[in-house]
Amino acid sequence: GPEKTAMLKVRGGKKLPEKGIERVLIRGTNWIGDVVMTLPAVAAVRKTWPRARISVLAKPWVAEVYRLSADVDDVIVFQEPGRHAGIGGKLRLAGKLRDVGFDCAILLQNAIEAAIIAGLAGIPFRAGYNSDGRGVLLTHAVRRTKAIRRIHQIDYYIEMVRALGCTPAGRDVRLRPGRDYDGLAEALFSRFGIAENRPLIGIAPGAAYGPAKKWFPERFAAVADRLSGESGAQTILFGSAGDRESAAAVQGSARHPLIDIAGMTNLKEAIALIARCSLFISNDSGLMHIAGALGIPTIALFGSTNPVTTSPVGEQSVVIHHDVDCSPCLKPVCPTDFRCMEMIGVEEVCAAARKLLSTADDPFERLQGEKK
């Protein structure tokens, strides 16, 4: 299959030294879903240098996801926009990194800027894909072949670190909220008027990339109505400030009241609430990847994008996707009749939901079990 050829193509590349690596800087990716899909590669870095201190350089809006990884020692926030913007800001950031004295930088992000900052920080080993014309700035460049771009994003990142000599640590992604999350969910329950004793269904009706990734608000509403009628569940609408319109459209079409928190939480708060859901239904979005990584039964609706490369992780994730000849087009806006999403019916999603709900653990018991 494509995985095999990709692995063959990526072999070669110089290996990073096994010894003498004590401080590793990983430049994280910039989108929530991508961050989740980089975590198995981060685990491989940890497995390769178990005693090294691993720091991740990440944008503020994704930093929390890296903080939830057991393989990361600390997160350095890349404040851009903010104090690290512009040339002066990059020099300031490079100076801060230079003071730490990293032995090695592994650039999961594909941009040339990541390589420039690592160079300015005087990091002796700088490794990553040779994308964005940055190969000359890296000491260890890995060829990014056509085959590599066709495999799942998780494997895309694992293959890069494998080519650099890291030992893969499997494909599992587990985000484990720590004790600081315990009281947070309770506080949010009271803030948003969520009942403690009823099952929760999370719906994420938005998608940052564009409308072609979004299923219809009236269909999300119909699913919420049907499931709450059958199970007495409460439905929470999740999303960022940019998803407010999508969430309001779902709310406006629903007969049962929904709890709309789109744009009203930070990522940490959203994670605390997703961790309490019995089921999560989402377009292909960052929150879909978070739910899968938290082990929440997740239904992922795919239209314009490709489940082969970006389907959610987690044993309890179900992808609903209909093969149409123009999908995946990866376009932000559908140029034709949107039949990839049109073909996903309300009853099809409800049937998948019922099946997942019938086998789902109680989320509260699941959280208690993980704490033991």
mmCIF file of C-alpha atoms in Angstrom:
data_model
loop_
_atom_site.group_PDB
_atom_site.id
_atom_site.type_symbol
_atom_site.label_atom_id
_atom_site.label_comp_id
_atom_site.label_asym_id
_atom_site.label_seq_id
_atom_site.Cartn_x
_atom_site.Cartn_y
_atom_site.Cartn_z
ATOM 1 C CA GLY A 1 0.000 0.000 0.000
ATOM 2 C CA PRO A 2 1.020 3.672 -0.012
ATOM 3 C CA GLU A 3 2.386 3.360 3.537
ATOM 4 C CA LYS A 4 5.018 0.842 2.399
ATOM 5 C CA THR A 5 6.261 2.932 -0.513
ATOM 6 C CA ALA A 6 6.356 6.017 1.668
ATOM 7 C CA MET A 7 8.504 4.243 4.210
ATOM 8 C CA LEU A 8 10.902 3.116 1.515
ATOM 9 C CA LYS A 9 11.176 6.603 0.042
ATOM 10 C CA VAL A 10 11.841 8.332 3.338
ATOM 11 C CA ARG A 11 14.690 6.029 4.336
ATOM 12 C CA GLY A 12 18.098 7.458 3.691
ATOM 13 C CA GLY A 13 18.523 10.833 5.383
ATOM 14 C CA LYS A 14 21.234 11.299 8.018
ATOM 15 C CA LYS A 15 20.437 9.957 11.471
ATOM 16 C CA LEU A 16 20.642 12.172 14.539
ATOM 17 C CA PRO A 17 23.211 11.066 17.160
ATOM 18 C CA GLU A 18 21.925 8.637 19.797
ATOM 19 C CA LYS A 19 24.188 10.001 22.519
ATOM 20 C CA GLY A 20 24.800 13.507 23.793
ATOM 21 C CA ILE A 21 21.276 14.775 23.138
ATOM 22 C CA GLU A 22 20.096 16.238 26.434
ATOM 23 C CA ARG A 23 17.861 19.125 25.411
ATOM 24 C CA VAL A 24 15.491 18.762 22.474
ATOM 25 C CA LEU A 25 13.381 21.526 20.966
ATOM 26 C CA ILE A 26 10.369 20.413 18.917
ATOM 27 C CA ARG A 27 8.697 23.074 16.781
ATOM 28 C CA GLY A 28 5.042 22.111 17.015
ATOM 29 C CA THR A 29 2.390 22.570 14.340
ATOM 30 C CA ASN A 30 -0.088 25.468 14.350
ATOM 31 C CA TRP A 31 -3.532 23.849 14.067
ATOM 32 C CA ILE A 32 -5.240 21.895 16.863
ATOM 33 C CA GLY A 33 -5.953 18.814 14.708
ATOM 34 C CA ASP A 34 -2.399 18.746 13.338
ATOM 35 C CA VAL A 35 -1.012 19.007 16.866
ATOM 36 C CA VAL A 36 -2.964 15.900 17.942
ATOM 37 C CA MET A 37 -1.625 14.058 14.877
ATOM 38 C CA THR A 38 1.998 14.983 15.761
ATOM 39 C CA LEU A 39 1.839 13.401 19.223
ATOM 40 C CA PRO A 40 2.948 9.877 18.156
ATOM 41 C CA ALA A 41 6.044 11.482 16.568
ATOM 42 C CA VAL A 42 6.697 13.337 19.840
ATOM 43 C CA ALA A 43 6.358 9.983 21.652
ATOM 44 C CA ALA A 44 8.995 8.529 19.295
ATOM 45 C CA VAL A 45 11.373 11.385 20.175
ATOM 46 C CA ARG A 46 10.790 10.662 23.873
ATOM 47 C CA LYS A 47 11.400 6.928 23.378
ATOM 48 C CA THR A 48 14.665 7.649 21.525
ATOM 49 C CA TRP A 49 16.096 10.010 24.170
ATOM 50 C CA PRO A 50 14.251 8.955 27.350
ATOM 51 C CA ARG A 51 16.333 11.154 29.648
ATOM 52 C CA ALA A 52 16.378 14.273 27.485
ATOM 53 C CA ARG A 53 14.422 17.388 28.396
ATOM 54 C CA ILE A 54 11.865 17.907 25.608
ATOM 55 C CA SER A 55 10.492 21.405 25.047
ATOM 56 C CA VAL A 56 7.874 22.241 22.436
ATOM 57 C CA LEU A 57 7.714 25.648 20.749
ATOM 58 C CA ALA A 58 4.041 26.259 19.962
ATOM 59 C CA LYS A 59 1.543 29.020 19.232
ATOM 60 C CA PRO A 60 -0.641 30.026 22.221
ATOM 61 C CA TRP A 61 -3.868 28.575 20.805
ATOM 62 C CA VAL A 62 -2.445 25.025 20.609
ATOM 63 C CA ALA A 63 -0.071 25.080 23.615
ATOM 64 C CA GLU A 64 -2.597 23.357 25.907
ATOM 65 C CA VAL A 65 -2.678 20.222 23.714
ATOM 66 C CA TYR A 66 1.097 19.774 24.014
ATOM 67 C CA ARG A 67 0.839 20.383 27.792
ATOM 68 C CA LEU A 68 -1.488 17.357 27.999
ATOM 69 C CA SER A 69 1.133 15.061 26.455
ATOM 70 C CA ALA A 70 3.099 12.945 28.939
ATOM 71 C CA ASP A 71 6.084 13.097 26.542
ATOM 72 C CA VAL A 72 6.549 16.880 26.768
ATOM 73 C CA ASP A 73 8.463 18.486 29.659
ATOM 74 C CA ASP A 74 7.584 22.077 28.905
ATOM 75 C CA VAL A 75 5.958 24.323 26.322
ATOM 76 C CA ILE A 76 7.585 27.545 25.139
ATOM 77 C CA VAL A 77 4.858 29.814 23.792
ATOM 78 C CA PHE A 78 5.592 31.430 20.414
ATOM 79 C CA GLN A 79 3.799 34.767 20.926
ATOM 80 C CA GLU A 80 2.951 35.735 17.371
ATOM 81 C CA PRO A 81 0.944 37.911 16.984
ATOM 82 C CA GLY A 82 2.593 39.581 19.993
ATOM 83 C CA ARG A 83 6.117 39.934 21.318
ATOM 84 C CA HIS A 84 7.653 37.475 18.831
ATOM 85 C CA ALA A 85 6.181 39.134 15.718
ATOM 86 C CA GLY A 86 8.415 40.732 13.076
ATOM 87 C CA ILE A 87 12.177 40.399 12.708
ATOM 88 C CA GLY A 88 12.866 41.898 16.167
ATOM 89 C CA GLY A 89 10.461 39.440 17.751
ATOM 90 C CA LYS A 90 12.077 36.458 16.001
ATOM 91 C CA LEU A 91 15.502 37.589 17.203
ATOM 92 C CA ARG A 92 14.143 37.932 20.737
ATOM 93 C CA LEU A 93 12.703 34.409 20.571
ATOM 94 C CA ALA A 94 15.939 33.000 19.111
ATOM 95 C CA GLY A 95 17.872 34.636 21.973
ATOM 96 C CA LYS A 96 15.571 33.028 24.521
ATOM 97 C CA LEU A 97 16.089 29.603 22.873
ATOM 98 C CA ARG A 98 19.861 30.162 22.671
ATOM 99 C CA ASP A 99 19.940 30.734 26.462
ATOM 100 C CA VAL A 100 18.432 27.272 27.016
ATOM 101 C CA GLY A 101 21.219 25.620 25.004
ATOM 102 C CA PHE A 102 19.318 23.075 22.941
ATOM 103 C CA ASP A 103 21.328 20.244 21.366
ATOM 104 C CA CYS A 104 18.818 19.506 18.671
ATOM 105 C CA ALA A 105 15.708 20.987 16.998
ATOM 106 C CA ILE A 106 13.114 18.762 15.336
ATOM 107 C CA LEU A 107 10.837 20.857 13.149
ATOM 108 C CA LEU A 108 7.433 19.230 12.765
ATOM 109 C CA GLN A 109 6.090 22.443 11.270
ATOM 110 C CA ASN A 110 6.890 22.669 7.560
ATOM 111 C CA ALA A 111 7.697 26.393 7.197
ATOM 112 C CA ILE A 112 11.079 27.964 6.450
ATOM 113 C CA GLU A 113 10.630 30.283 9.440
ATOM 114 C CA ALA A 114 11.031 27.345 11.869
ATOM 115 C CA ALA A 115 14.436 26.550 10.346
ATOM 116 C CA ILE A 116 15.531 30.206 10.440
ATOM 117 C CA ILE A 117 14.667 30.540 14.147
ATOM 118 C CA ALA A 118 16.477 27.280 15.005
ATOM 119 C CA GLY A 119 19.540 28.529 13.090
ATOM 120 C CA LEU A 120 19.486 31.930 14.802
ATOM 121 C CA ALA A 121 19.235 30.127 18.167
ATOM 122 C CA GLY A 122 22.536 28.376 17.375
ATOM 123 C CA ILE A 123 21.053 24.891 17.728
ATOM 124 C CA PRO A 124 23.698 22.511 16.299
ATOM 125 C CA PHE A 125 21.376 19.807 14.908
ATOM 126 C CA ARG A 126 18.348 21.067 12.950
ATOM 127 C CA ALA A 127 16.110 18.398 11.449
ATOM 128 C CA GLY A 128 12.872 18.207 9.471
ATOM 129 C CA TYR A 129 11.272 17.775 6.058
ATOM 130 C CA ASN A 130 13.001 19.661 3.248
ATOM 131 C CA SER A 131 9.754 21.585 2.564
ATOM 132 C CA ASP A 132 9.350 25.305 1.858
ATOM 133 C CA GLY A 133 12.864 25.568 0.357
ATOM 134 C CA ARG A 134 14.484 25.237 3.770
ATOM 135 C CA GLY A 135 16.635 22.135 3.112
ATOM 136 C CA VAL A 136 19.866 24.166 3.073
ATOM 137 C CA LEU A 137 19.147 25.513 6.579
ATOM 138 C CA LEU A 138 18.821 22.028 8.056
ATOM 139 C CA THR A 139 21.679 19.774 9.125
ATOM 140 C CA HIS A 140 19.362 16.753 8.752
ATOM 141 C CA ALA A 141 16.844 17.196 5.936
ATOM 142 C CA VAL A 142 14.286 14.507 5.130
ATOM 143 C CA ARG A 143 12.891 14.277 1.592
ATOM 144 C CA ARG A 144 9.157 14.949 1.452
ATOM 145 C CA THR A 145 8.006 12.677 -1.369
ATOM 146 C CA LYS A 146 4.641 12.511 -3.143
ATOM 147 C CA ALA A 147 3.931 9.169 -1.445
ATOM 148 C CA ILE A 148 4.603 10.644 1.990
ATOM 149 C CA ARG A 149 1.928 13.282 1.435
ATOM 150 C CA ARG A 150 -0.673 10.608 0.702
ATOM 151 C CA ILE A 151 -0.523 8.748 4.018
ATOM 152 C CA HIS A 152 -2.289 9.625 7.273
ATOM 153 C CA GLN A 153 -0.882 12.742 8.947
ATOM 154 C CA ILE A 154 0.095 10.667 11.992
ATOM 155 C CA ASP A 155 2.335 8.523 9.769
ATOM 156 C CA TYR A 156 3.608 11.605 7.905
ATOM 157 C CA TYR A 157 5.160 12.874 11.147
ATOM 158 C CA ILE A 158 6.242 9.427 12.409
ATOM 159 C CA GLU A 159 8.040 8.768 9.106
ATOM 160 C CA MET A 160 9.966 12.015 9.425
ATOM 161 C CA VAL A 161 11.335 11.220 12.878
ATOM 162 C CA ARG A 162 11.942 7.597 11.872
ATOM 163 C CA ALA A 163 14.126 8.814 9.002
ATOM 164 C CA LEU A 164 16.086 10.821 11.576
ATOM 165 C CA GLY A 165 16.779 7.641 13.561
ATOM 166 C CA CYS A 166 13.985 7.808 16.143
ATOM 167 C CA THR A 167 12.301 4.616 17.343
ATOM 168 C CA PRO A 168 8.532 4.733 16.667
ATOM 169 C CA ALA A 169 6.422 4.338 19.805
ATOM 170 C CA GLY A 170 3.187 3.297 18.075
ATOM 171 C CA ARG A 171 0.330 5.382 16.651
ATOM 172 C CA ASP A 172 -1.725 5.782 19.811
ATOM 173 C CA VAL A 173 -2.717 9.258 20.898
ATOM 174 C CA ARG A 174 -3.929 9.671 24.449
ATOM 175 C CA LEU A 175 -4.560 13.073 25.940
ATOM 176 C CA ARG A 176 -4.887 12.803 29.717
ATOM 177 C CA PRO A 177 -6.225 15.875 31.496
ATOM 178 C CA GLY A 178 -4.445 16.288 34.849
ATOM 179 C CA ARG A 179 -5.815 17.147 38.277
ATOM 180 C CA ASP A 180 -6.136 20.827 37.351
ATOM 181 C CA TYR A 181 -9.048 19.776 35.114
ATOM 182 C CA ASP A 182 -11.076 18.234 37.959
ATOM 183 C CA GLY A 183 -12.670 21.376 39.323
ATOM 184 C CA LEU A 184 -12.754 23.092 35.937
ATOM 185 C CA ALA A 185 -15.535 20.928 34.476
ATOM 186 C CA GLU A 186 -17.711 21.463 37.574
ATOM 187 C CA ALA A 187 -17.213 25.237 37.398
ATOM 188 C CA LEU A 188 -18.206 25.206 33.716
ATOM 189 C CA PHE A 189 -21.275 23.045 34.436
ATOM 190 C CA SER A 190 -22.567 25.693 36.806
ATOM 191 C CA ARG A 191 -21.516 28.590 34.540
ATOM 192 C CA PHE A 192 -23.424 27.235 31.534
ATOM 193 C CA GLY A 193 -26.292 25.554 33.417
ATOM 194 C CA ILE A 194 -25.316 21.997 32.447
ATOM 195 C CA ALA A 195 -27.014 19.293 34.555
ATOM 196 C CA GLU A 196 -24.581 16.861 36.216
ATOM 197 C CA ASN A 197 -26.919 13.865 36.047
ATOM 198 C CA ARG A 198 -27.783 13.748 32.343
ATOM 199 C CA PRO A 199 -25.632 12.357 29.513
ATOM 200 C CA LEU A 200 -23.850 14.946 27.401
ATOM 201 C CA ILE A 201 -23.584 14.960 23.622
ATOM 202 C CA GLY A 202 -21.076 17.371 22.099
ATOM 203 C CA ILE A 203 -21.609 18.773 18.599
ATOM 204 C CA ALA A 204 -18.988 20.821 16.738
ATOM 205 C CA PRO A 205 -20.833 22.239 13.706
ATOM 206 C CA GLY A 206 -18.076 24.584 12.511
ATOM 207 C CA ALA A 207 -14.736 24.166 10.719
ATOM 208 C CA ALA A 208 -12.040 26.795 10.372
ATOM 209 C CA TYR A 209 -11.071 25.869 6.824
ATOM 210 C CA GLY A 210 -14.325 26.787 5.091
ATOM 211 C CA PRO A 211 -17.964 25.855 4.444
ATOM 212 C CA ALA A 212 -17.133 22.798 2.305
ATOM 213 C CA LYS A 213 -16.133 20.959 5.513
ATOM 214 C CA LYS A 214 -19.459 21.700 7.230
ATOM 215 C CA TRP A 215 -22.525 19.454 7.366
ATOM 216 C CA PHE A 216 -25.904 21.231 7.372
ATOM 217 C CA PRO A 217 -26.976 23.049 10.575
ATOM 218 C CA GLU A 218 -30.577 21.829 10.263
ATOM 219 C CA ARG A 219 -29.333 18.226 10.090
ATOM 220 C CA PHE A 220 -27.129 18.651 13.159
ATOM 221 C CA ALA A 221 -30.226 20.090 14.886
ATOM 222 C CA ALA A 222 -32.395 17.132 13.798
ATOM 223 C CA VAL A 223 -29.792 14.679 15.172
ATOM 224 C CA ALA A 224 -29.631 16.589 18.479
ATOM 225 C CA ASP A 225 -33.444 16.619 18.763
ATOM 226 C CA ARG A 226 -33.771 12.926 18.016
ATOM 227 C CA LEU A 227 -30.999 11.825 20.385
ATOM 228 C CA SER A 228 -32.125 14.019 23.262
ATOM 229 C CA GLY A 229 -35.691 12.765 22.789
ATOM 230 C CA GLU A 230 -34.490 9.165 22.969
ATOM 231 C CA SER A 231 -31.852 9.374 25.698
ATOM 232 C CA GLY A 232 -32.631 12.528 27.669
ATOM 233 C CA ALA A 233 -29.142 13.787 26.757
ATOM 234 C CA GLN A 234 -28.196 17.463 26.788
ATOM 235 C CA THR A 235 -26.427 18.768 23.710
ATOM 236 C CA ILE A 236 -23.538 21.224 23.910
ATOM 237 C CA LEU A 237 -22.520 23.175 20.791
ATOM 238 C CA PHE A 238 -18.741 23.638 20.734
ATOM 239 C CA GLY A 239 -16.573 25.927 18.632
ATOM 240 C CA SER A 240 -14.385 28.999 18.489
ATOM 241 C CA ALA A 241 -15.567 32.586 17.998
ATOM 242 C CA GLY A 242 -15.386 31.906 14.245
ATOM 243 C CA ASP A 243 -17.961 29.095 14.632
ATOM 244 C CA ARG A 244 -20.617 31.238 16.362
ATOM 245 C CA GLU A 245 -22.671 31.563 13.193
ATOM 246 C CA SER A 246 -22.671 27.788 12.576
ATOM 247 C CA ALA A 247 -23.654 27.109 16.201
ATOM 248 C CA ALA A 248 -26.432 29.743 16.130
ATOM 249 C CA ALA A 249 -27.840 28.167 12.951
ATOM 250 C CA VAL A 250 -28.005 24.741 14.668
ATOM 251 C CA GLN A 251 -29.623 26.280 17.755
ATOM 252 C CA GLY A 252 -32.145 28.103 15.557
ATOM 253 C CA SER A 253 -33.242 24.871 13.819
ATOM 254 C CA ALA A 254 -33.518 22.720 16.972
ATOM 255 C CA ARG A 255 -36.767 22.048 18.854
ATOM 256 C CA HIS A 256 -35.029 21.100 22.109
ATOM 257 C CA PRO A 257 -32.899 23.733 23.876
ATOM 258 C CA LEU A 258 -29.163 23.338 23.208
ATOM 259 C CA ILE A 259 -26.290 24.725 25.274
ATOM 260 C CA ASP A 260 -24.346 26.964 22.905
ATOM 261 C CA ILE A 261 -20.827 27.719 24.171
ATOM 262 C CA ALA A 262 -19.187 28.522 20.794
ATOM 263 C CA GLY A 263 -16.649 31.301 21.273
ATOM 264 C CA MET A 264 -17.213 31.347 25.052
ATOM 265 C CA THR A 265 -14.424 29.030 26.215
ATOM 266 C CA ASN A 266 -10.693 28.765 25.817
ATOM 267 C CA LEU A 267 -9.221 25.485 24.574
ATOM 268 C CA LYS A 268 -8.564 24.157 28.083
ATOM 269 C CA GLU A 269 -12.215 24.725 29.067
ATOM 270 C CA ALA A 270 -13.456 23.096 25.859
ATOM 271 C CA ILE A 271 -11.231 20.055 26.567
ATOM 272 C CA ALA A 272 -12.596 19.814 30.145
ATOM 273 C CA LEU A 273 -16.164 19.634 28.784
ATOM 274 C CA ILE A 274 -15.406 17.325 25.828
ATOM 275 C CA ALA A 275 -13.840 14.902 28.341
ATOM 276 C CA ARG A 276 -17.273 14.649 30.020
ATOM 277 C CA CYS A 277 -19.223 13.867 26.835
ATOM 278 C CA SER A 278 -20.690 10.426 26.148
ATOM 279 C CA LEU A 279 -20.572 11.158 22.413
ATOM 280 C CA PHE A 280 -19.052 13.805 20.144
ATOM 281 C CA ILE A 281 -20.343 14.562 16.628
ATOM 282 C CA SER A 282 -18.215 16.794 14.441
ATOM 283 C CA ASN A 283 -17.137 17.911 11.009
ATOM 284 C CA ASP A 284 -13.439 17.341 10.201
ATOM 285 C CA SER A 285 -12.086 19.842 12.734
ATOM 286 C CA GLY A 286 -9.556 20.327 15.503
ATOM 287 C CA LEU A 287 -12.090 19.509 18.220
ATOM 288 C CA MET A 288 -12.893 16.224 16.422
ATOM 289 C CA HIS A 289 -9.225 15.231 16.848
ATOM 290 C CA ILE A 290 -9.277 16.306 20.525
ATOM 291 C CA ALA A 291 -12.373 14.160 21.225
ATOM 292 C CA GLY A 292 -10.798 11.111 19.542
ATOM 293 C CA ALA A 293 -7.565 11.593 21.502
ATOM 294 C CA LEU A 294 -9.523 11.858 24.772
ATOM 295 C CA GLY A 295 -11.051 8.449 23.979
ATOM 296 C CA ILE A 296 -14.570 9.888 23.557
ATOM 297 C CA PRO A 297 -16.845 7.974 21.129
ATOM 298 C CA THR A 298 -16.681 10.277 18.102
ATOM 299 C CA ILE A 299 -18.631 10.516 14.852
ATOM 300 C CA ALA A 300 -16.643 12.387 12.213
ATOM 301 C CA LEU A 301 -18.444 13.702 9.132
ATOM 302 C CA PHE A 302 -16.173 13.988 6.093
ATOM 303 C CA GLY A 303 -17.094 15.681 2.814
ATOM 304 C CA SER A 304 -14.464 17.756 1.003
ATOM 305 C CA THR A 305 -11.508 16.413 2.997
ATOM 306 C CA ASN A 306 -9.778 13.070 3.010
ATOM 307 C CA PRO A 307 -10.356 10.592 5.856
ATOM 308 C CA VAL A 308 -7.346 8.590 4.630
ATOM 309 C CA THR A 309 -5.048 11.423 5.768
ATOM 310 C CA THR A 310 -6.945 13.168 8.578
ATOM 311 C CA SER A 311 -9.471 10.754 10.148
ATOM 312 C CA PRO A 312 -9.682 11.004 13.955
ATOM 313 C CA VAL A 313 -7.721 8.721 16.255
ATOM 314 C CA GLY A 314 -9.264 6.574 18.971
ATOM 315 C CA GLU A 315 -10.838 3.111 18.888
ATOM 316 C CA GLN A 316 -14.285 4.598 19.333
ATOM 317 C CA SER A 317 -14.169 6.918 16.321
ATOM 318 C CA VAL A 318 -16.525 6.362 13.391
ATOM 319 C CA VAL A 319 -16.048 8.154 10.072
ATOM 320 C CA ILE A 320 -19.089 8.831 7.902
ATOM 321 C CA HIS A 321 -18.041 9.597 4.353
ATOM 322 C CA HIS A 322 -19.570 8.834 0.961
ATOM 323 C CA ASP A 323 -17.334 8.211 -2.003
ATOM 324 C CA VAL A 324 -18.189 10.707 -4.699
ATOM 325 C CA ASP A 325 -15.974 11.220 -7.715
ATOM 326 C CA CYS A 326 -15.031 14.822 -6.832
ATOM 327 C CA SER A 327 -14.096 14.136 -3.181
ATOM 328 C CA PRO A 328 -11.648 14.797 -1.596
ATOM 329 C CA CYS A 329 -11.415 18.147 -3.410
ATOM 330 C CA LEU A 330 -9.864 19.900 -0.368
ATOM 331 C CA LYS A 331 -11.545 23.127 -1.507
ATOM 332 C CA PRO A 332 -12.809 25.604 1.109
ATOM 333 C CA VAL A 333 -16.045 26.191 -0.853
ATOM 334 C CA CYS A 334 -17.871 23.554 -2.927
ATOM 335 C CA PRO A 335 -17.894 24.557 -6.615
ATOM 336 C CA THR A 336 -20.739 22.153 -7.539
ATOM 337 C CA ASP A 337 -23.692 20.501 -5.756
ATOM 338 C CA PHE A 338 -22.119 19.621 -2.357
ATOM 339 C CA ARG A 339 -23.281 16.028 -2.756
ATOM 340 C CA CYS A 340 -20.483 14.662 -0.535
ATOM 341 C CA MET A 341 -22.300 16.233 2.454
ATOM 342 C CA GLU A 342 -25.803 16.028 0.928
ATOM 343 C CA MET A 343 -25.506 12.215 0.979
ATOM 344 C CA ILE A 344 -24.930 12.066 4.746
ATOM 345 C CA GLY A 345 -28.421 11.619 6.204
ATOM 346 C CA VAL A 346 -29.801 12.369 9.665
ATOM 347 C CA GLU A 347 -30.846 8.749 10.250
ATOM 348 C CA GLU A 348 -27.385 7.478 9.246
ATOM 349 C CA VAL A 349 -25.741 9.702 11.880
ATOM 350 C CA CYS A 350 -28.374 8.802 14.512
ATOM 351 C CA ALA A 351 -27.875 5.075 13.878
ATOM 352 C CA ALA A 352 -24.099 5.434 14.375
ATOM 353 C CA ALA A 353 -24.749 7.523 17.498
ATOM 354 C CA ARG A 354 -27.113 4.941 19.018
ATOM 355 C CA LYS A 355 -24.574 2.210 18.438
ATOM 356 C CA LEU A 356 -21.779 4.189 20.103
ATOM 357 C CA LEU A 357 -24.005 5.293 23.008
ATOM 358 C CA SER A 358 -25.111 1.716 23.685
ATOM 359 C CA THR A 359 -21.494 0.597 24.165
ATOM 360 C CA ALA A 360 -20.131 3.813 25.717
ATOM 361 C CA ASP A 361 -18.792 3.811 29.267
ATOM 362 C CA ASP A 362 -20.169 6.361 31.637
ATOM 363 C CA PRO A 363 -17.742 9.294 31.119
ATOM 364 C CA PHE A 364 -17.658 10.051 34.844
ATOM 365 C CA GLU A 365 -16.724 6.455 35.697
ATOM 366 C CA ARG A 366 -14.186 6.444 32.876
ATOM 367 C CA LEU A 367 -12.502 9.569 34.281
ATOM 368 C CA GLN A 368 -12.484 8.071 37.797
ATOM 369 C CA GLY A 369 -10.944 4.855 36.425
ATOM 370 C CA GLU A 370 -8.131 6.799 34.744
ATOM 371 C CA LYS A 371 -7.341 8.654 37.968
ATOM 372 C CA LYS A 372 -6.781 5.412 39.907
#
